[in-house]
Tab-separated table of C-alpha atoms in Angstrom:
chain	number	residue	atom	x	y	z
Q	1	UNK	CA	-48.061	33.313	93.390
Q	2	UNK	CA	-44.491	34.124	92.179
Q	3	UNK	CA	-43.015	34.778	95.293
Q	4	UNK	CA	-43.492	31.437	97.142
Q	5	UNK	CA	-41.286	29.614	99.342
Q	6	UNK	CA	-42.100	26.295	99.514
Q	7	UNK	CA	-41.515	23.490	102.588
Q	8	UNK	CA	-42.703	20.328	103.272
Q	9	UNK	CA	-45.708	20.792	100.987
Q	10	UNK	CA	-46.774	24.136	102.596
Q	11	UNK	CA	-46.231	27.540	101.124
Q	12	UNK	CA	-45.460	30.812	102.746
Q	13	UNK	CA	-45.900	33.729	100.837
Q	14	UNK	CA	-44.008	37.427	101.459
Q	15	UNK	CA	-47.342	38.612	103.734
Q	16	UNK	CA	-46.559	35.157	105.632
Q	17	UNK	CA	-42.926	35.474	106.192
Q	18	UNK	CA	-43.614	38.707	107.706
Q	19	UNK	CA	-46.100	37.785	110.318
Q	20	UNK	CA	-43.935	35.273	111.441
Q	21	UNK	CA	-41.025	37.566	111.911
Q	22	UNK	CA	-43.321	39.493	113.499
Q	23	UNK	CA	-44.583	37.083	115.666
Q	24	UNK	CA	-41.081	35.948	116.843
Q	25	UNK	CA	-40.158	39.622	117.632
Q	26	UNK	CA	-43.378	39.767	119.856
Q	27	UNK	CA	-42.558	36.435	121.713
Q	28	UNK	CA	-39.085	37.843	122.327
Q	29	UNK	CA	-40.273	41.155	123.520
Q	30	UNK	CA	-42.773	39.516	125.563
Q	31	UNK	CA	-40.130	37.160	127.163
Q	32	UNK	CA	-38.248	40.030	128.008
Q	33	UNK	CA	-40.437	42.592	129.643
Q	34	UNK	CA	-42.255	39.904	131.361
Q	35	UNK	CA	-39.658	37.914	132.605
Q	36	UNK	CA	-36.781	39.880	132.523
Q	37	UNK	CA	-37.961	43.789	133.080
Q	38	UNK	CA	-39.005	44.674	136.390
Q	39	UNK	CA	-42.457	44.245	135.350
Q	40	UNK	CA	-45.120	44.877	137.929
Q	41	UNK	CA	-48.646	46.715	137.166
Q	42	UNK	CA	-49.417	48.697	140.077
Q	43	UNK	CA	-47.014	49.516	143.052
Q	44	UNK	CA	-47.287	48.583	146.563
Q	45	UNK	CA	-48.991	51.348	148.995
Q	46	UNK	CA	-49.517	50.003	152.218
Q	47	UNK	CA	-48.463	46.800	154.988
Q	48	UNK	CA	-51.897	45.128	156.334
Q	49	UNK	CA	-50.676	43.613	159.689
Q	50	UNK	CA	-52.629	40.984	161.522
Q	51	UNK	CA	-52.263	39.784	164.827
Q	52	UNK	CA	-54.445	36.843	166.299
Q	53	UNK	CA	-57.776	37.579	166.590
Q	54	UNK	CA	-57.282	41.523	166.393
Q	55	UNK	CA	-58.576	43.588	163.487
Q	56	UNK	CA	-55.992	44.023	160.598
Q	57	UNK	CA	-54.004	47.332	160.923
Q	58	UNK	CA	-52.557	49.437	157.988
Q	59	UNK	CA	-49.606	51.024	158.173
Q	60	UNK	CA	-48.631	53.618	155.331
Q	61	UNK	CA	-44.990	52.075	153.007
Q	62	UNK	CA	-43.485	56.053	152.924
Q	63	UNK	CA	-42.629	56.264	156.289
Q	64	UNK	CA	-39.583	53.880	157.280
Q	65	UNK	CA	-40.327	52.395	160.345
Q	66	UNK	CA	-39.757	49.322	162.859
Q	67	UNK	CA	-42.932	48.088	164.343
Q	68	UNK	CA	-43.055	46.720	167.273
Q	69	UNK	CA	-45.260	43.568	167.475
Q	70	UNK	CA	-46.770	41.225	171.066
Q	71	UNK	CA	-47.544	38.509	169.969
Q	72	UNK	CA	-49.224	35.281	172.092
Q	73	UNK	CA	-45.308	33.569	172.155
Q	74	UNK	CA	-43.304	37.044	172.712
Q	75	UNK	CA	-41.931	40.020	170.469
Q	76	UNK	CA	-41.377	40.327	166.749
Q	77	UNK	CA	-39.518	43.187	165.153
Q	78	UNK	CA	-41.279	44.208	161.379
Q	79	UNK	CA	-39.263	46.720	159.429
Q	80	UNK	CA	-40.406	49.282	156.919
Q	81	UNK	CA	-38.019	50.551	154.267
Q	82	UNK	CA	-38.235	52.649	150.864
Q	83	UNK	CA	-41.788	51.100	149.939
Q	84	UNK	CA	-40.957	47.197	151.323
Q	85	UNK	CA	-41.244	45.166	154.312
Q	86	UNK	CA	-39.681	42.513	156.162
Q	87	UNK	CA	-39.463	40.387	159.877
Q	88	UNK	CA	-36.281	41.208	160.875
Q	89	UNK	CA	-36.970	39.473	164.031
Q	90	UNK	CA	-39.547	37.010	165.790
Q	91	UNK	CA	-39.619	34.887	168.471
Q	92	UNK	CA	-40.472	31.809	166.782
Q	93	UNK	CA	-38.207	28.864	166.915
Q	94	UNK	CA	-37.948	28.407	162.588
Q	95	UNK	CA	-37.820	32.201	161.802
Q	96	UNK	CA	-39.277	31.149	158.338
Q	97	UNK	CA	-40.783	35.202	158.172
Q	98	UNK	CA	-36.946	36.374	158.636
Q	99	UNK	CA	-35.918	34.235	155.732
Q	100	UNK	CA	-38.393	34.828	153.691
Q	101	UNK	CA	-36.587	38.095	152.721
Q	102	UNK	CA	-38.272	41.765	151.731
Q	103	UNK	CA	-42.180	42.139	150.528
Q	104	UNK	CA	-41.904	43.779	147.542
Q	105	UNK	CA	-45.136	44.109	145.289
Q	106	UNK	CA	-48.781	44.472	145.935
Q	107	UNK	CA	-50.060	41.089	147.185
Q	108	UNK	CA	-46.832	39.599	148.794
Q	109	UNK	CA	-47.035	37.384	152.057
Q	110	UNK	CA	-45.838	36.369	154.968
Q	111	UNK	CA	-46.425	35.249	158.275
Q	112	UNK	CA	-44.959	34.317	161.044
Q	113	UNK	CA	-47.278	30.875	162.258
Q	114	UNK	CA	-46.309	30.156	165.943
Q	115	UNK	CA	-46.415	34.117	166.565
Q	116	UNK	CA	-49.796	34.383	164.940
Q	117	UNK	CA	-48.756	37.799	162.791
Q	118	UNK	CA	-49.343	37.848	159.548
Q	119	UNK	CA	-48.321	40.752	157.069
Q	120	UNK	CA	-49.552	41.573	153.448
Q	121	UNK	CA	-49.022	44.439	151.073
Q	122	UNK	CA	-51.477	46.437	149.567
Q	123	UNK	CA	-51.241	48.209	146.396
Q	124	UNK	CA	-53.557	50.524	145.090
Q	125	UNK	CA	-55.134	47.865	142.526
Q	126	UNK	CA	-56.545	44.638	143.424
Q	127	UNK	CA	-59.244	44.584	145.938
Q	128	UNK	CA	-59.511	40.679	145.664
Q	129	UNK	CA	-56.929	38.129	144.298
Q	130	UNK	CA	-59.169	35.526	142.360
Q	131	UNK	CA	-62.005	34.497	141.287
Q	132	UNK	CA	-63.050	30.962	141.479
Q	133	UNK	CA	-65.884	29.322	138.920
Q	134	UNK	CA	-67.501	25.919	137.723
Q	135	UNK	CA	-65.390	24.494	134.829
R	1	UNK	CA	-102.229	22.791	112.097
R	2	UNK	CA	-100.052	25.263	110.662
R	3	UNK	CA	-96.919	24.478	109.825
R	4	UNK	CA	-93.515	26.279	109.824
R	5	UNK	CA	-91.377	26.888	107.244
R	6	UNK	CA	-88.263	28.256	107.282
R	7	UNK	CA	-86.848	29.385	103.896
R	8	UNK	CA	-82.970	28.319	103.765
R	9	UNK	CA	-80.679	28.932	100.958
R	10	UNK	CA	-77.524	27.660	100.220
R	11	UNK	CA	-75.304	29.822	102.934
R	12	UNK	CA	-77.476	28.700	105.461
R	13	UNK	CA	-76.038	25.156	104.951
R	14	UNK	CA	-72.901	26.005	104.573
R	15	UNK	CA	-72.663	27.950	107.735
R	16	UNK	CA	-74.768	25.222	109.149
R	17	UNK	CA	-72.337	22.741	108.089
R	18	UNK	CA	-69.341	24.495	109.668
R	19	UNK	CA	-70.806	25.433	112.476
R	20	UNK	CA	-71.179	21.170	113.138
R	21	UNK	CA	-68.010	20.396	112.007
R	22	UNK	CA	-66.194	23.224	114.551
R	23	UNK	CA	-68.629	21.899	117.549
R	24	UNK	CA	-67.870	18.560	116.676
R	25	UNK	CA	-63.884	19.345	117.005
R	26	UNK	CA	-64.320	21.221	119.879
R	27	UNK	CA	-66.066	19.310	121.811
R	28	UNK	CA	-63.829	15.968	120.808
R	29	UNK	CA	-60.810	18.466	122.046
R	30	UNK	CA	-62.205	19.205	125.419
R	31	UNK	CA	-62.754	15.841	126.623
R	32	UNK	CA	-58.308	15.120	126.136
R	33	UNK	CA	-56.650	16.767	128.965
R	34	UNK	CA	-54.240	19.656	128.489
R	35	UNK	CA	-50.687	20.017	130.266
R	36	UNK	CA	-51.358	23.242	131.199
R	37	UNK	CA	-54.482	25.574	132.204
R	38	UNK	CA	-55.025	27.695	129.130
R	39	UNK	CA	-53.321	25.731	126.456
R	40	UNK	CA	-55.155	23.996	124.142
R	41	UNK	CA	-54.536	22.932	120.448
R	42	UNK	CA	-57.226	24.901	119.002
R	43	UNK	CA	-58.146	23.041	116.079
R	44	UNK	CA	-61.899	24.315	116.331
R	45	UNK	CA	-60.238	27.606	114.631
R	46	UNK	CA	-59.644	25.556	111.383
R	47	UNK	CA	-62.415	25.477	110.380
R	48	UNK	CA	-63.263	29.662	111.197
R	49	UNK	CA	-60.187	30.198	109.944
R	50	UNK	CA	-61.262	28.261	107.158
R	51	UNK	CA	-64.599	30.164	106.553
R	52	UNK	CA	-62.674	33.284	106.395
R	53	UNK	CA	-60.200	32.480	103.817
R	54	UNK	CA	-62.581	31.125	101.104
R	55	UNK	CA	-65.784	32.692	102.053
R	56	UNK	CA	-65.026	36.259	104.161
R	57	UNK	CA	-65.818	37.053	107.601
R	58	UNK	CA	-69.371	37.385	107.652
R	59	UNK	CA	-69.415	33.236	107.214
R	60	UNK	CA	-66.466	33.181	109.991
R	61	UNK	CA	-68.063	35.466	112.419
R	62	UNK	CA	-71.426	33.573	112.137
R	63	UNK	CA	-69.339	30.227	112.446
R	64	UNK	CA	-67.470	31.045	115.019
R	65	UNK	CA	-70.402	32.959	117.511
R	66	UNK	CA	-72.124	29.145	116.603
R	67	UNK	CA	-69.398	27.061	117.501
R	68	UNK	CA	-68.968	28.804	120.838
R	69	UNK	CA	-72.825	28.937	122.071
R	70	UNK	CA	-73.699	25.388	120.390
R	71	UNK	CA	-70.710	24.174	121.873
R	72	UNK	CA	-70.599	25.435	125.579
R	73	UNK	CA	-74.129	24.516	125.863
R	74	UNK	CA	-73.517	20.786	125.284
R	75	UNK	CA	-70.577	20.858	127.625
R	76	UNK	CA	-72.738	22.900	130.267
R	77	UNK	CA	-70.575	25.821	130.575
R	78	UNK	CA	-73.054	28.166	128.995
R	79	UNK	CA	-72.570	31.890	130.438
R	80	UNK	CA	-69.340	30.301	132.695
R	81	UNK	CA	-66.185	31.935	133.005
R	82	UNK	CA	-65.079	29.372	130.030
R	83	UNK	CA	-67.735	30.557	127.812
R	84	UNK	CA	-66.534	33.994	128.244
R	85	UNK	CA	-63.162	33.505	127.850
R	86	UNK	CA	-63.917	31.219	124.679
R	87	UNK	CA	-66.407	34.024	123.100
R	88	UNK	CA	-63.455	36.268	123.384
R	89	UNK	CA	-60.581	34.566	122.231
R	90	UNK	CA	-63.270	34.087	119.071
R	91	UNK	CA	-64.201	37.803	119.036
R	92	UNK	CA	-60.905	39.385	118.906
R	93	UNK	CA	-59.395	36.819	116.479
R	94	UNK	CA	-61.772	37.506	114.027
R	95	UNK	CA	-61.077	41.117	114.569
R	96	UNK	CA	-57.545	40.810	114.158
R	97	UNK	CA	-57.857	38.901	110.856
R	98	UNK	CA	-60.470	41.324	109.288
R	99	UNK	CA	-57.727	44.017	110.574
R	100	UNK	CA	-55.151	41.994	109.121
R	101	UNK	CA	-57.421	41.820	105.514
R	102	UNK	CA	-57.795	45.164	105.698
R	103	UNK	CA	-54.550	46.779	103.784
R	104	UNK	CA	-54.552	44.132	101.636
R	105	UNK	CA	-58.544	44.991	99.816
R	106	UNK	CA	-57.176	46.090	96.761
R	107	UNK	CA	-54.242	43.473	96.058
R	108	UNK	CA	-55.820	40.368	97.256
R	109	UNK	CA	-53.545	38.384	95.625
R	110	UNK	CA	-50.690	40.106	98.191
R	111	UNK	CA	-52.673	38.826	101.452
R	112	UNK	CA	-51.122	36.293	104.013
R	113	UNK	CA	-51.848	32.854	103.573
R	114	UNK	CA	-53.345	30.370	105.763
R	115	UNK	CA	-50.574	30.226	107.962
R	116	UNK	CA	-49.729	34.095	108.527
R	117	UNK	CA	-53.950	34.187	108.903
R	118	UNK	CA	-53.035	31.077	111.576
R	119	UNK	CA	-50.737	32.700	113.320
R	120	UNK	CA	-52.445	36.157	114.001
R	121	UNK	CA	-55.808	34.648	115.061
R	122	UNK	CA	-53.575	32.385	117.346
R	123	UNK	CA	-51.959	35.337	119.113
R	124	UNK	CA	-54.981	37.295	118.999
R	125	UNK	CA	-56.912	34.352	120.335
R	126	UNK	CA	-54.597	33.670	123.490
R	127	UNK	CA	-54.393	37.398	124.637
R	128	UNK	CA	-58.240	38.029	124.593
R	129	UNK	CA	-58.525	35.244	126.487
R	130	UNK	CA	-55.752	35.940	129.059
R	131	UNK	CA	-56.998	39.861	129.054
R	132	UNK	CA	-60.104	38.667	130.070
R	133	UNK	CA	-58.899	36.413	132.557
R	134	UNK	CA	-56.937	38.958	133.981
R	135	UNK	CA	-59.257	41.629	133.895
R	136	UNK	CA	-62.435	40.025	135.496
R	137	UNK	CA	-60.910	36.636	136.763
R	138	UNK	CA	-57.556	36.844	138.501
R	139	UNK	CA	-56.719	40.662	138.919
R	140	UNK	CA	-52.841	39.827	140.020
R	141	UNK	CA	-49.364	41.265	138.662
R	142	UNK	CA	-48.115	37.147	138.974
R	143	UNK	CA	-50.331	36.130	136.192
R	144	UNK	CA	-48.560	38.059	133.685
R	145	UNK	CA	-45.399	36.064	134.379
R	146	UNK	CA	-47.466	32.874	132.050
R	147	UNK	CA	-48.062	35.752	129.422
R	148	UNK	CA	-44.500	34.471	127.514
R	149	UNK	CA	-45.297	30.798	127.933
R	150	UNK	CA	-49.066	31.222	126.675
R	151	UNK	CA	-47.827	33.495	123.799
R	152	UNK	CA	-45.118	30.821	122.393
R	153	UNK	CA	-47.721	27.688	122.909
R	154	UNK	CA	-49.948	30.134	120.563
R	155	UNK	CA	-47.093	30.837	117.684
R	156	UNK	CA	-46.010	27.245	117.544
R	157	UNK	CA	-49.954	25.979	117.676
R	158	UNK	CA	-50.747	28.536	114.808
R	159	UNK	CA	-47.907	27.382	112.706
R	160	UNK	CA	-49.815	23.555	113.008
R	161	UNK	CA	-53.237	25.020	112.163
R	162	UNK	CA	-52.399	26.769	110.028
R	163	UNK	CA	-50.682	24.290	107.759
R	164	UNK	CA	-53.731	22.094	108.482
R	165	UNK	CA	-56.195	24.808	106.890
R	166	UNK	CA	-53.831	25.392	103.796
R	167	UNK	CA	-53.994	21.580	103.718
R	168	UNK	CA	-57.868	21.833	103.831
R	169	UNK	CA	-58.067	25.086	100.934
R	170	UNK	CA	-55.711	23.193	98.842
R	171	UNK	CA	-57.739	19.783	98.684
R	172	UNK	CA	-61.203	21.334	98.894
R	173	UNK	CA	-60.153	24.111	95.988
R	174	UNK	CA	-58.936	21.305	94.157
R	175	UNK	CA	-62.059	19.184	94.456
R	176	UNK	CA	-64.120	21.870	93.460
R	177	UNK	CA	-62.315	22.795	90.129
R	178	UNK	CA	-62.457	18.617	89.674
R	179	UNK	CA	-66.232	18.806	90.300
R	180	UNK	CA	-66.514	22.567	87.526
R	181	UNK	CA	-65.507	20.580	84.956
């Protein structure tokens, strides 16, 4: 072939030099939608809220809210707001739930241990988060 | 007794041939451990991608569908998520390189190269695997964050095996032409 650019004893041709380009491009456009877009497939629909031994209750993300919470060491405060979710208070002595910032997407956790509440957010995709096989 | 006799011809061995070679490197490339989940050299896709360049994808389909049943069954991962994920990495690569062979019927002579081949089968390779995986495995938004990181490993792994195939056409073309005369 005429039109051969040769390196290190391999050849590209013209068809070759394109794919790669194209390749790069794809990597880079991958890179940033993925990492860099607010990428998420599917949005978060509803808070799942669990208190010890109780069956989990849902509570709908349109309506902003505070909920109320007894838990087996005292109160803790859960707030609703434009689609996400957060502790803003709880009576245990780390407050690792407050910190832990807003929910967001479908899937995000947290809990608050010594209270025994946990709170998770649905979305209107995944019923189930993995599945686990034999290598 | 009656005997059985099974009428071969010359493809047969070939494909038979290949088939051993890509178990053979597959199975030698499972046994080293990977740094991550999901990345692997893929050298097995040499020698498909090898079939396909000098003998068309008939030869690399029947290749490649042998490498992945002979080979799962010796590791024992027959009908496992691995075997699925491995029959469609093969299945869509293929795909994309017929696709890719495609425009280029009537001006063979135009048509990519080993490594432009290499690089398409790579890409096409890692996302049927981590569709599938996503799909039927590990339905979660988070897993799509590895897409970038899979995708580079498969550019930069195409590049290498696809300058080992043109390595392979070159020296087998040339022993062939050696043996013609």
């Amino acid at each position: 072939m005429k039109s051969t650019l040769t390196f290190a004893k391999t050849s590209l041709n013209a068809a070759d030099i394109i794919i790669l380009f194209l390749a790069c491009a794809l990597t880079a456009w991958i890179y940033i939608t993925f990492w860099f877009g607010n990428h998420t497939s599917g949005s978060a629909e509803t808070l799942v809220l669990q208190v010890a031994q109780q069956p989990p209750e849902e509570y709908s993300l349109q309506d902003d809210r505070i909920i109320d919470i007894n838990g087996p060491i005292g109160h803790s405060l859960i707030e609703i707001k434009q689609g996400k979710a957060r502790f803003i208070h709880s009576a245990c002595r780390n407050q690792f739930c407050v910190f832990h910032g807003w929910l967001t997407t479908p899937g995000d956790t947290t809990a608050c241990l010594p209270n025994r509440i946990s709170i998770t957010l649905k979305g209107n995709l995944s019923e189930y988060d993995a599945l686990a096989g034999g290598q | 007794m009656k005997q059985l006799h099974f009428k071969t011809n010359h493809d047969d061995h070939l494909i038979a041939l290949l088939a051993a070679l890509a178990v053979t490197i597959h199975i030698i490339e499972s046994a080293f451990p990977s740094p991550l989940p999901g990345i692997k050299p893929g050298l097995a896709n040499v020698i498909t991608l090898f079939a396909f360049i000098q003998y068309g994808w008939k030869t690399a389909l029947q290749v490649s569908l042998l490498r992945v049943v002979i080979s799962s069954l010796l590791l024992g991962t027959f009908l496992s998520p691995t075997f699925l994920l491995s029959l469609s990495g093969a299945l869509l690569s293929l795909l994309a390189l017929v696709l890719t062979q495609l425009p280029f019927r009537r001006h063979p002579q135009h048509q990519p190269g080993a490594i432009g081949y290499a690089i398409i089968a790579a890409i096409s390779h890692m996302s049927g695997q981590f569709l599938v995986a996503w799909y039927f495995f590990i339905p979660h938004p988070g897993l799509f964050k590895l897409l970038p990181i899979f995708i580079t490993f498969a550019v930069l792994l195409g590049i290498v095996s696809g300058i080992i195939t043109q390595f392979l056409v070159k020296s087998i073309t040339q022993n062939l032409q050696l043996s013609d005369k």
